[in-house]
């Protein structure tokens, strides 16, 4: 029997972040996977980041995670989404070379000393009400002090192509049947979700000259704070569109789609609909955009983003060949839908540990989320907490006031999911202060305090903070009159008040170049630091009010709900809310306030009951 501190099941994006986080915290880690060569594989689209998702990548990176570093080793096209909008909603995104990304992830995991075991997890070892290890099919039992399950779509996964069904976690790999049955046997609240993928195309059979080219940004915004430049050759994507003939082929065959034939019961992601859904639900649209994304520099495979499907393979070929530029295309692998089991995340606490089974942590699609970035962020939190529990350290949690990963986990454990959850900037109330560009300023000090930041990252971060402080000092060292500002082309209000350089940057239509005319000393400051402080200035007038709101939430989160409190007996609350409180068991008043249907009166009744319970606990202690 093997012995370890933390065993992680699954080598996807959640699994590698969980394993690396636990290892960085000093735990011995075993990662169990069906195929070591597939660790870090990108099962769906060949891209990392995006709107909301780019924030999560940056937060993983700020805490020493591997996703951003691996992405910058493999990035072949970078685009900052929402570039024309404010920094709070901009999202860094990059196309990946699949092979380079997988290679980078495997190298980073190996460098940390994570032990890899090739096997299928078949059962949990439970002793004295807590998880004590893992049973596997070919590697025997592994005794562990904590287990992290990151099973992705493998948990009782079924692939659908038309009316064809096969068991699998993804194309060509087996599903995890025994482990799913074990989780059902524990009485956990579980359900089915589904996701889909488009057919993969042979780029050598595409008429590229007929398509619109989409180049990357001339000034790439990298995904890791410690990256200095792109590492791989940069290439363009291309754009095409469906048309009336495409839609007619799909409508004529829609009953042959697994999603429309009744074969699939799981709910799919609303924000990433299949091409069948697009044609059916948006019948007024004459075309839908398709992004043709290269899967690698040495790979001719092309990912047509926007046409995921579960239609039969022959129909897929027909409708794809009706699209401009794809008339002679060959399909290398058909698209398919995959249906899989998940655990209701309301069964978890804010460390991603199961409330009813100590030392068992869940991360990724098993919690009802979708996307590499959402999975990676959960893996990081689960891995940190699994290792912390082994070491007798306090839980490592994140508030929705300080990080997108805190927003996501709070959403999951208080609201649950009815469809695969994905991150959007609109989910974050404090998005002005928790931006992608300042994730390191928010979270790297926390990582240093925890001991999960290496010397290279720490030195680079310390240097950046010194550069930012110098820019702020320069900008606040002088105040300028309206007349002085006018000479630089900056018009102030008629109140006659003088403005510092920082205050000027907070004004609309004033940028660093304008202020530099008044403060030539800015030229001696680090360019990236000047830009960063300029972003801070944009929101300076709003952040004070937002900080008051954040402080209110932090106070609520500080009022813990005692485990001894019987939430079904709280007076002054409807029976429906009492049942929700008992089922979800929020850890604090802040989490309770976000439960659907919670009212101010009910919250006050709960606070009163907490105070009575705390008084009883205090008297018992005396």
XYZ file of C-alpha atoms in Angstrom:
622
model
C 0.000 0.000 0.000
C 1.244 3.464 -0.915
C 1.091 6.265 1.665
C 0.796 9.986 0.972
C -0.572 13.240 2.366
C -2.839 14.157 -0.564
C -4.029 12.001 -3.444
C -5.546 13.789 -6.425
C -7.768 11.892 -8.850
C -7.603 13.233 -12.398
C -4.912 14.893 -14.501
C -7.008 17.630 -16.087
C -6.873 21.344 -15.324
C -8.389 21.008 -11.843
C -6.217 18.019 -11.012
C -2.875 19.539 -11.964
C -3.625 22.761 -10.079
C -4.768 20.793 -7.013
C -1.666 18.604 -7.077
C 0.741 21.489 -7.630
C -0.911 23.684 -4.979
C -0.772 20.943 -2.360
C 2.838 20.239 -3.288
C 3.824 23.913 -3.048
C 2.321 23.974 0.439
C 4.694 21.164 1.391
C 2.482 18.072 1.158
C 3.528 14.820 -0.457
C 1.172 14.351 -3.409
C 0.171 11.422 -5.610
C -1.793 12.176 -8.773
C -3.828 9.227 -10.052
C -4.717 9.315 -13.743
C -5.746 6.813 -16.400
C -3.046 7.983 -18.804
C -0.020 9.997 -17.718
C 0.579 11.104 -21.308
C -2.749 12.959 -21.218
C -2.007 15.055 -18.132
C -2.794 18.664 -19.041
C -4.716 17.711 -22.183
C -7.159 20.277 -23.548
C -10.321 18.249 -24.147
C -12.309 21.057 -25.729
C -11.216 24.322 -27.361
C -7.496 25.116 -27.723
C -7.583 28.390 -25.774
C -7.002 29.712 -22.267
C -8.599 32.849 -20.797
C -11.373 35.135 -21.990
C -13.996 37.333 -20.363
C -14.130 36.482 -16.653
C -12.013 33.418 -17.359
C -8.885 35.506 -17.891
C -9.384 36.903 -14.384
C -9.311 33.366 -12.992
C -6.134 32.501 -14.923
C -4.421 35.582 -13.506
C -5.584 34.716 -9.961
C -4.310 31.145 -10.278
C -1.024 32.599 -11.477
C -0.856 35.173 -8.688
C -1.028 32.321 -6.176
C 1.796 30.414 -7.881
C -0.375 28.144 -10.044
C 0.756 26.642 -13.322
C -1.974 27.492 -15.862
C -0.705 30.945 -16.853
C 2.930 29.853 -17.071
C 2.041 26.820 -19.200
C -0.210 28.951 -21.399
C 2.561 31.453 -22.126
C 4.883 28.625 -23.139
C 2.252 27.392 -25.592
C 0.410 30.555 -26.709
C 0.255 30.991 -30.481
C -2.133 33.962 -30.620
C -3.012 36.548 -27.955
C -6.017 38.856 -27.866
C -7.216 41.142 -25.072
C -11.004 40.888 -25.227
C -13.052 44.026 -24.543
C -9.959 46.148 -25.190
C -12.158 49.162 -26.014
C -13.906 48.953 -22.631
C -12.655 49.640 -19.115
C -9.884 47.544 -17.511
C -12.360 45.903 -15.101
C -14.054 43.936 -17.879
C -11.101 43.293 -20.174
C -10.172 39.631 -20.513
C -6.781 38.290 -21.631
C -7.094 35.236 -23.887
C -4.679 33.137 -25.903
C -4.908 30.348 -28.460
C -2.826 27.342 -27.484
C -0.724 24.812 -29.274
C -2.303 21.743 -27.631
C 0.893 19.685 -27.666
C 3.038 22.507 -26.274
C 0.503 23.201 -23.518
C 0.299 19.559 -22.454
C 4.095 19.327 -22.508
C 4.448 22.493 -20.398
C 1.934 21.291 -17.789
C 3.667 17.930 -17.476
C 7.062 19.606 -17.071
C 5.769 21.955 -14.357
C 4.095 19.120 -12.440
C 7.278 17.036 -12.653
C 9.441 19.926 -11.447
C 7.343 20.106 -8.277
C 7.884 16.433 -7.521
C 4.283 15.231 -7.812
C 4.219 11.416 -7.949
C 2.174 10.057 -10.874
C 0.280 6.755 -10.643
C -1.425 5.346 -13.744
C -4.623 3.656 -12.606
C -8.371 4.110 -12.369
C -9.819 5.154 -9.024
C -12.537 2.652 -8.120
C -13.445 3.408 -4.505
C -12.800 5.614 -1.495
C -11.351 4.305 1.732
C -13.427 5.713 4.585
C -12.516 5.334 8.241
C -14.073 6.913 11.350
C -16.225 9.293 9.298
C -13.435 10.674 7.144
C -11.759 9.731 3.889
C -8.537 7.827 4.497
C -7.446 6.950 0.995
C -8.275 5.566 -2.425
C -8.701 2.170 -4.034
C -7.527 1.681 -7.625
C -7.897 -1.045 -10.214
C -4.219 -1.833 -10.874
C -2.144 0.148 -8.355
C -3.701 -1.198 -5.171
C -4.785 0.967 -2.270
C -3.332 4.391 -1.559
C -3.564 5.541 2.034
C -3.940 9.319 2.198
C -4.777 12.000 4.715
C -6.904 13.855 2.144
C -8.380 13.098 -1.276
C -9.218 15.547 -4.060
C -11.572 14.330 -6.796
C -11.225 16.150 -10.134
C -12.987 13.708 -12.409
C -14.077 16.156 -15.121
C -16.548 14.546 -17.515
C -15.345 11.021 -16.692
C -17.855 10.346 -13.879
C -20.228 7.882 -15.554
C -19.645 9.737 -18.808
C -21.596 8.839 -21.953
C -20.643 10.152 -25.403
C -23.429 10.863 -27.920
C -23.067 11.117 -31.720
C -26.548 11.048 -33.206
C -28.243 7.906 -31.922
C -24.884 6.274 -31.185
C -23.922 6.112 -27.501
C -20.744 4.892 -25.894
C -19.330 5.005 -22.387
C -16.346 7.323 -22.019
C -14.851 10.312 -20.258
C -13.839 11.800 -23.598
C -13.256 10.335 -27.051
C -11.035 7.261 -26.739
C -10.903 7.120 -22.919
C -12.898 5.087 -20.410
C -15.480 6.525 -18.031
C -15.228 6.228 -14.226
C -18.204 3.989 -13.438
C -17.219 2.451 -10.082
C -16.308 5.787 -8.507
C -19.615 7.295 -9.594
C -21.512 4.418 -7.986
C -19.516 4.931 -4.796
C -20.489 8.610 -4.634
C -24.144 7.765 -5.176
C -23.755 5.198 -2.407
C -22.641 7.930 -0.022
C -26.051 9.550 -0.458
C -24.646 12.716 -2.015
C -26.984 15.013 -3.967
C -26.049 14.292 -7.568
C -27.315 14.973 -11.062
C -26.416 14.919 -14.766
C -24.997 17.687 -16.930
C -23.797 17.729 -20.483
C -21.397 19.586 -22.694
C -20.377 19.283 -26.312
C -17.580 19.704 -28.784
C -17.465 20.443 -32.536
C -16.007 18.253 -35.269
C -12.256 18.636 -35.777
C -11.311 19.708 -39.299
C -8.309 18.985 -41.505
C -6.758 22.399 -42.116
C -5.098 21.114 -45.306
C -8.551 20.848 -46.914
C -9.757 24.375 -45.990
C -9.846 27.186 -48.578
C -8.080 29.773 -46.411
C -8.089 32.421 -49.143
C -11.893 32.563 -49.005
C -11.932 33.359 -45.288
C -11.533 36.482 -43.168
C -8.246 36.507 -41.274
C -8.229 37.380 -37.566
C -4.702 38.279 -36.437
C -3.644 38.469 -32.817
C -2.818 41.684 -30.964
C 0.349 43.475 -31.983
C 1.139 44.021 -28.284
C 0.306 40.653 -26.686
C -1.038 40.731 -23.116
C 0.481 37.633 -21.524
C -1.334 35.389 -19.068
C 1.345 34.968 -16.396
C 2.752 37.827 -14.351
C 6.220 36.286 -14.587
C 6.267 35.959 -18.392
C 8.227 38.548 -20.344
C 7.508 37.583 -23.960
C 5.714 35.072 -26.132
C 7.531 31.756 -26.450
C 5.987 30.269 -29.608
C 5.482 31.469 -33.160
C 2.318 33.552 -33.523
C -0.342 32.637 -36.096
C -3.756 34.029 -37.097
C -7.208 32.538 -36.684
C -9.870 32.816 -39.393
C -13.588 33.569 -39.431
C -16.442 32.126 -41.454
C -20.216 31.876 -41.010
C -23.067 29.427 -41.308
C -25.721 30.235 -43.908
C -29.263 29.385 -44.941
C -28.235 26.072 -46.497
C -26.380 25.105 -43.310
C -29.428 25.850 -41.228
C -31.719 23.890 -43.571
C -29.525 20.781 -43.299
C -29.575 21.045 -39.501
C -33.349 21.612 -39.318
C -33.998 18.678 -41.626
C -31.968 16.364 -39.392
C -32.595 17.884 -35.965
C -34.479 14.821 -34.698
C -31.318 12.796 -35.293
C -29.409 14.979 -32.820
C -28.889 13.273 -29.456
C -30.059 16.463 -27.742
C -33.352 16.533 -29.643
C -34.072 12.799 -29.744
C -34.495 12.468 -25.979
C -31.272 10.490 -25.484
C -29.723 13.217 -23.309
C -31.268 14.228 -19.987
C -28.455 16.416 -18.630
C -28.638 20.200 -18.866
C -26.101 21.873 -21.143
C -24.359 25.255 -20.868
C -26.720 28.067 -21.850
C -23.852 30.366 -22.839
C -22.189 27.841 -25.137
C -25.104 26.400 -27.153
C -24.749 23.704 -29.785
C -25.295 24.599 -33.430
C -28.613 22.724 -33.201
C -29.675 25.010 -30.344
C -28.563 28.117 -32.217
C -30.531 27.227 -35.324
C -33.595 26.170 -33.317
C -33.674 28.939 -30.690
C -32.479 31.807 -32.887
C -34.399 31.042 -36.059
C -34.457 34.741 -36.985
C -30.687 34.776 -37.502
C -29.525 34.046 -41.023
C -25.985 33.101 -39.982
C -23.782 32.343 -37.000
C -20.093 33.207 -36.688
C -17.467 30.452 -36.582
C -13.873 30.954 -35.444
C -11.431 28.562 -37.070
C -8.758 28.019 -34.431
C -5.501 26.159 -35.181
C -4.747 23.394 -32.695
C -0.990 23.582 -33.086
C 1.963 24.843 -35.076
C 2.873 21.337 -36.276
C -0.712 20.059 -36.301
C -3.091 20.554 -39.243
C -6.160 20.045 -37.027
C -8.525 23.015 -36.840
C -11.124 23.626 -34.115
C -14.287 25.307 -35.517
C -15.424 27.239 -32.454
C -19.177 27.829 -32.587
C -20.593 24.611 -34.053
C -20.508 22.043 -31.238
C -22.937 19.264 -32.081
C -24.303 15.799 -31.385
C -25.693 15.206 -34.877
C -24.679 12.000 -36.701
C -21.285 12.083 -38.409
C -22.736 12.098 -41.942
C -24.924 15.125 -41.140
C -21.953 16.901 -39.588
C -20.013 16.497 -42.833
C -22.987 17.778 -44.877
C -23.548 20.939 -42.865
C -19.848 21.718 -42.454
C -19.325 21.486 -46.215
C -22.146 23.999 -46.764
C -20.035 26.698 -45.070
C -17.871 29.193 -46.983
C -14.258 28.011 -47.216
C -15.143 24.524 -45.974
C -16.779 23.123 -49.137
C -14.080 20.452 -49.536
C -13.118 20.008 -45.919
C -12.432 16.629 -44.333
C -13.510 15.893 -40.762
C -10.766 14.260 -38.710
C -12.974 13.547 -35.683
C -16.729 14.059 -35.367
C -18.214 16.362 -32.774
C -20.094 14.831 -29.875
C -22.025 15.616 -26.732
C -20.967 14.135 -23.406
C -23.235 13.593 -20.430
C -21.756 13.036 -16.982
C -22.484 12.960 -13.260
C -21.858 15.881 -10.952
C -22.276 16.556 -7.235
C -24.481 19.446 -6.132
C -21.874 21.989 -4.949
C -24.207 23.070 -2.145
C -22.920 19.911 -0.434
C -19.491 21.598 -0.122
C -18.069 24.184 2.244
C -15.961 27.131 1.122
C -12.777 25.017 1.102
C -14.498 22.673 -1.412
C -14.578 19.917 1.199
C -17.725 17.821 1.449
C -19.672 18.875 4.537
C -20.682 15.289 5.311
C -17.368 13.568 4.658
C -14.231 15.105 6.093
C -11.029 15.249 4.017
C -12.806 14.669 0.693
C -12.480 17.677 -1.653
C -14.075 18.154 -5.069
C -12.948 20.465 -7.871
C -13.875 21.159 -11.482
C -16.726 19.759 -13.537
C -17.680 17.352 -10.753
C -18.966 20.527 -9.021
C -21.136 21.547 -11.959
C -18.821 24.049 -13.634
C -17.580 24.276 -17.201
C -14.254 25.526 -18.537
C -10.550 24.983 -17.964
C -10.158 28.182 -15.982
C -13.045 27.515 -13.573
C -11.686 24.002 -13.019
C -8.133 25.205 -12.438
C -9.208 27.814 -9.883
C -11.223 25.247 -7.939
C -8.336 22.798 -8.094
C -6.027 25.402 -6.589
C -8.372 26.043 -3.640
C -9.095 22.355 -3.060
C -5.401 21.439 -3.230
C -4.356 24.188 -0.832
C -7.013 23.172 1.679
C -6.345 19.448 1.406
C -2.686 20.100 2.217
C -3.554 22.591 4.965
C -5.863 20.047 6.632
C -3.068 17.457 6.610
C -0.767 19.959 8.327
C -3.301 21.127 10.914
C -3.370 24.587 9.378
C -6.530 26.726 9.283
C -8.737 26.679 6.176
C -7.600 28.798 3.219
C -10.617 30.652 1.877
C -11.264 33.581 -0.404
C -14.005 36.193 -0.132
C -16.020 37.360 -3.107
C -14.738 40.845 -2.194
C -11.130 39.886 -3.003
C -11.112 37.449 -5.911
C -13.117 35.969 -8.753
C -12.310 32.522 -7.401
C -14.048 33.634 -4.193
C -17.069 34.771 -6.235
C -17.222 31.441 -8.041
C -16.947 29.262 -4.949
C -19.490 31.368 -3.059
C -21.909 31.152 -5.998
C -21.505 27.391 -6.190
C -21.904 26.537 -2.517
C -24.759 28.960 -1.778
C -26.770 28.819 -5.002
C -25.872 25.502 -6.571
C -26.189 24.985 -10.322
C -29.013 24.216 -12.736
C -26.655 24.255 -15.744
C -22.867 24.160 -16.147
C -21.522 27.252 -14.347
C -19.125 29.569 -16.139
C -17.513 32.761 -14.947
C -18.536 36.210 -16.192
C -17.376 39.615 -14.985
C -21.039 40.441 -14.302
C -21.066 37.900 -11.457
C -18.560 39.965 -9.454
C -20.034 42.884 -7.506
C -16.555 44.266 -6.852
C -15.169 43.918 -10.369
C -13.770 47.472 -10.315
C -11.260 46.420 -7.664
C -10.735 42.728 -8.516
C -9.465 43.193 -12.051
C -7.322 40.825 -14.100
C -4.492 43.361 -14.210
C -4.137 43.612 -10.403
C -4.578 39.941 -9.451
C -0.975 39.760 -8.259
C -1.336 42.869 -6.087
C -4.430 41.308 -4.504
C -3.297 37.716 -4.056
C 0.473 37.270 -4.305
C 1.028 38.698 -0.785
C -1.418 36.039 0.429
C 0.548 33.407 -1.445
C 3.817 34.629 0.085
C 2.242 34.453 3.537
C 1.100 30.875 2.859
C 4.530 29.884 1.551
C 3.429 28.854 -1.960
C 5.333 31.527 -3.935
C 8.824 30.712 -5.204
C 11.751 33.132 -5.062
C 11.610 34.041 -8.769
C 7.988 35.145 -8.543
C 8.511 36.878 -5.193
C 11.489 38.892 -6.468
C 9.603 39.948 -9.588
C 6.558 40.916 -7.520
C 8.626 42.935 -5.031
C 10.257 44.826 -7.898
C 6.866 45.574 -9.441
C 5.500 46.923 -6.142
C 8.516 49.229 -5.807
C 7.937 50.500 -9.355
C 4.235 51.100 -8.683
C 5.007 52.953 -5.466
C 7.452 55.188 -7.322
C 4.847 56.080 -9.963
C 2.273 56.889 -7.280
C 4.841 59.056 -5.477
C 5.625 60.982 -8.653
C 1.982 61.457 -9.618
C 1.034 62.754 -6.165
C 4.101 64.966 -5.746
C 2.679 67.943 -7.640
C -0.690 69.610 -8.121
C -1.471 71.708 -11.191
C -3.668 74.741 -11.723
C -6.288 74.921 -14.491
C -4.000 77.185 -16.499
C -1.077 74.761 -16.247
C -3.347 71.896 -17.280
C -4.645 73.882 -20.224
C -1.111 74.141 -21.642
C -1.081 70.337 -21.770
C -4.478 70.227 -23.450
C -6.332 69.212 -20.278
C -9.462 71.179 -19.459
C -10.492 71.303 -15.765
C -13.832 72.301 -14.264
C -14.434 75.946 -13.393
C -13.939 75.408 -9.615
C -10.303 76.464 -9.925
C -9.038 73.581 -7.777
C -5.563 72.237 -8.377
C -5.214 68.556 -9.367
C -2.405 66.098 -8.778
C -1.156 63.954 -11.616
C -3.062 60.997 -10.176
C -6.279 63.018 -10.007
C -5.812 64.114 -13.593
C -5.505 60.470 -14.698
C -8.888 59.762 -13.114
C -10.548 62.228 -15.504
C -12.219 61.057 -18.728
C -10.128 61.454 -21.882
C -6.908 62.079 -19.945
C -4.144 59.496 -20.321
C -0.524 58.990 -19.338
C 0.744 60.908 -22.375
C -1.261 64.008 -21.365
C 0.005 63.941 -17.783
C 3.586 63.313 -18.969
C 3.538 66.750 -20.619
C 3.162 68.245 -17.120
C 5.377 65.690 -15.394
C 8.285 64.733 -17.663
C 9.774 62.779 -14.734
C 7.199 60.051 -15.481
C 9.419 59.087 -18.416
C 11.975 57.681 -15.970
C 9.375 55.362 -14.386
C 8.730 51.831 -15.599
C 6.247 52.000 -18.486
C 4.142 49.057 -17.256
C 3.884 50.649 -13.798
C 2.662 53.961 -15.245
C -0.026 52.120 -17.220
C -1.038 50.097 -14.168
C -1.405 53.144 -11.905
C -3.364 54.796 -14.699
C -5.870 51.938 -14.470
C -6.131 52.461 -10.723
C -6.821 56.151 -11.274
C -9.717 55.421 -13.645
C -11.694 53.822 -10.805
C -10.354 55.872 -7.889
C -13.549 57.891 -7.500
C -15.681 54.742 -7.282
C -13.528 52.468 -5.152
C -14.152 54.205 -1.824
C -17.871 53.502 -2.070
C -17.204 49.951 -3.237
C -14.843 49.397 -0.318
C -17.633 50.335 2.116
C -19.844 47.694 0.515
C -17.019 45.174 0.647
C -16.408 45.885 4.328
C -20.074 45.207 5.068
C -19.781 41.802 3.380
C -16.568 41.027 5.251
C -18.308 41.809 8.558
C -21.104 39.431 7.646
C -18.621 36.756 6.636
C -16.906 37.168 10.005
C -20.136 36.182 11.818
C -19.876 32.390 11.670
C -22.912 30.135 12.030
C -22.140 27.612 14.815
C -22.250 23.983 13.695
C -24.281 23.244 16.844
C -27.129 25.510 15.718
C -30.144 23.532 14.484
C -31.118 25.614 11.469
C -34.500 23.884 11.241
C -35.514 25.324 14.611
C -34.752 29.002 13.929
C -37.866 31.039 14.741
C -39.192 33.812 12.483
C -38.137 32.124 9.238
C -40.382 30.371 6.740
C -40.258 26.581 6.643
C -38.945 26.764 3.051
C -35.994 28.917 4.104
C -35.326 26.732 7.155
C -35.129 23.710 4.864
C -32.737 25.554 2.531
C -30.536 26.633 5.428
C -30.430 23.078 6.781
C -29.591 21.622 3.367
C -26.978 24.197 2.361
C -25.623 24.874 5.869
C -23.875 28.168 5.048
C -20.763 28.811 7.092
C -21.490 32.440 7.880
C -24.098 35.184 7.623
C -22.591 36.497 4.393
C -23.142 33.155 2.667
C -26.637 32.835 4.190
C -27.594 36.264 2.829
C -26.947 35.067 -0.731
C -29.242 32.046 -0.559
C -32.129 32.427 -2.975
C -35.230 33.719 -1.180
C -33.402 35.068 1.890
C -35.039 38.237 3.266
C -33.695 40.925 5.645
C -36.208 39.815 8.315
C -35.131 36.194 8.027
C -31.482 37.224 8.191
C -32.111 39.193 11.391
C -33.886 36.177 12.899
C -30.896 34.016 12.024
C -28.441 36.512 13.558
C -30.520 36.553 16.749
C -30.452 32.741 16.906
C -26.669 32.730 16.356
C -26.168 35.104 19.269
C -28.355 32.947 21.531
C -26.431 29.852 20.468
C -23.072 31.556 21.046
C -24.211 32.593 24.524
C -25.211 28.989 25.280
C -21.833 27.738 24.036
C -20.040 30.308 26.204
C -22.036 29.316 29.301
C -21.314 25.619 28.643
C -17.612 26.372 28.393
C -17.708 28.054 31.811
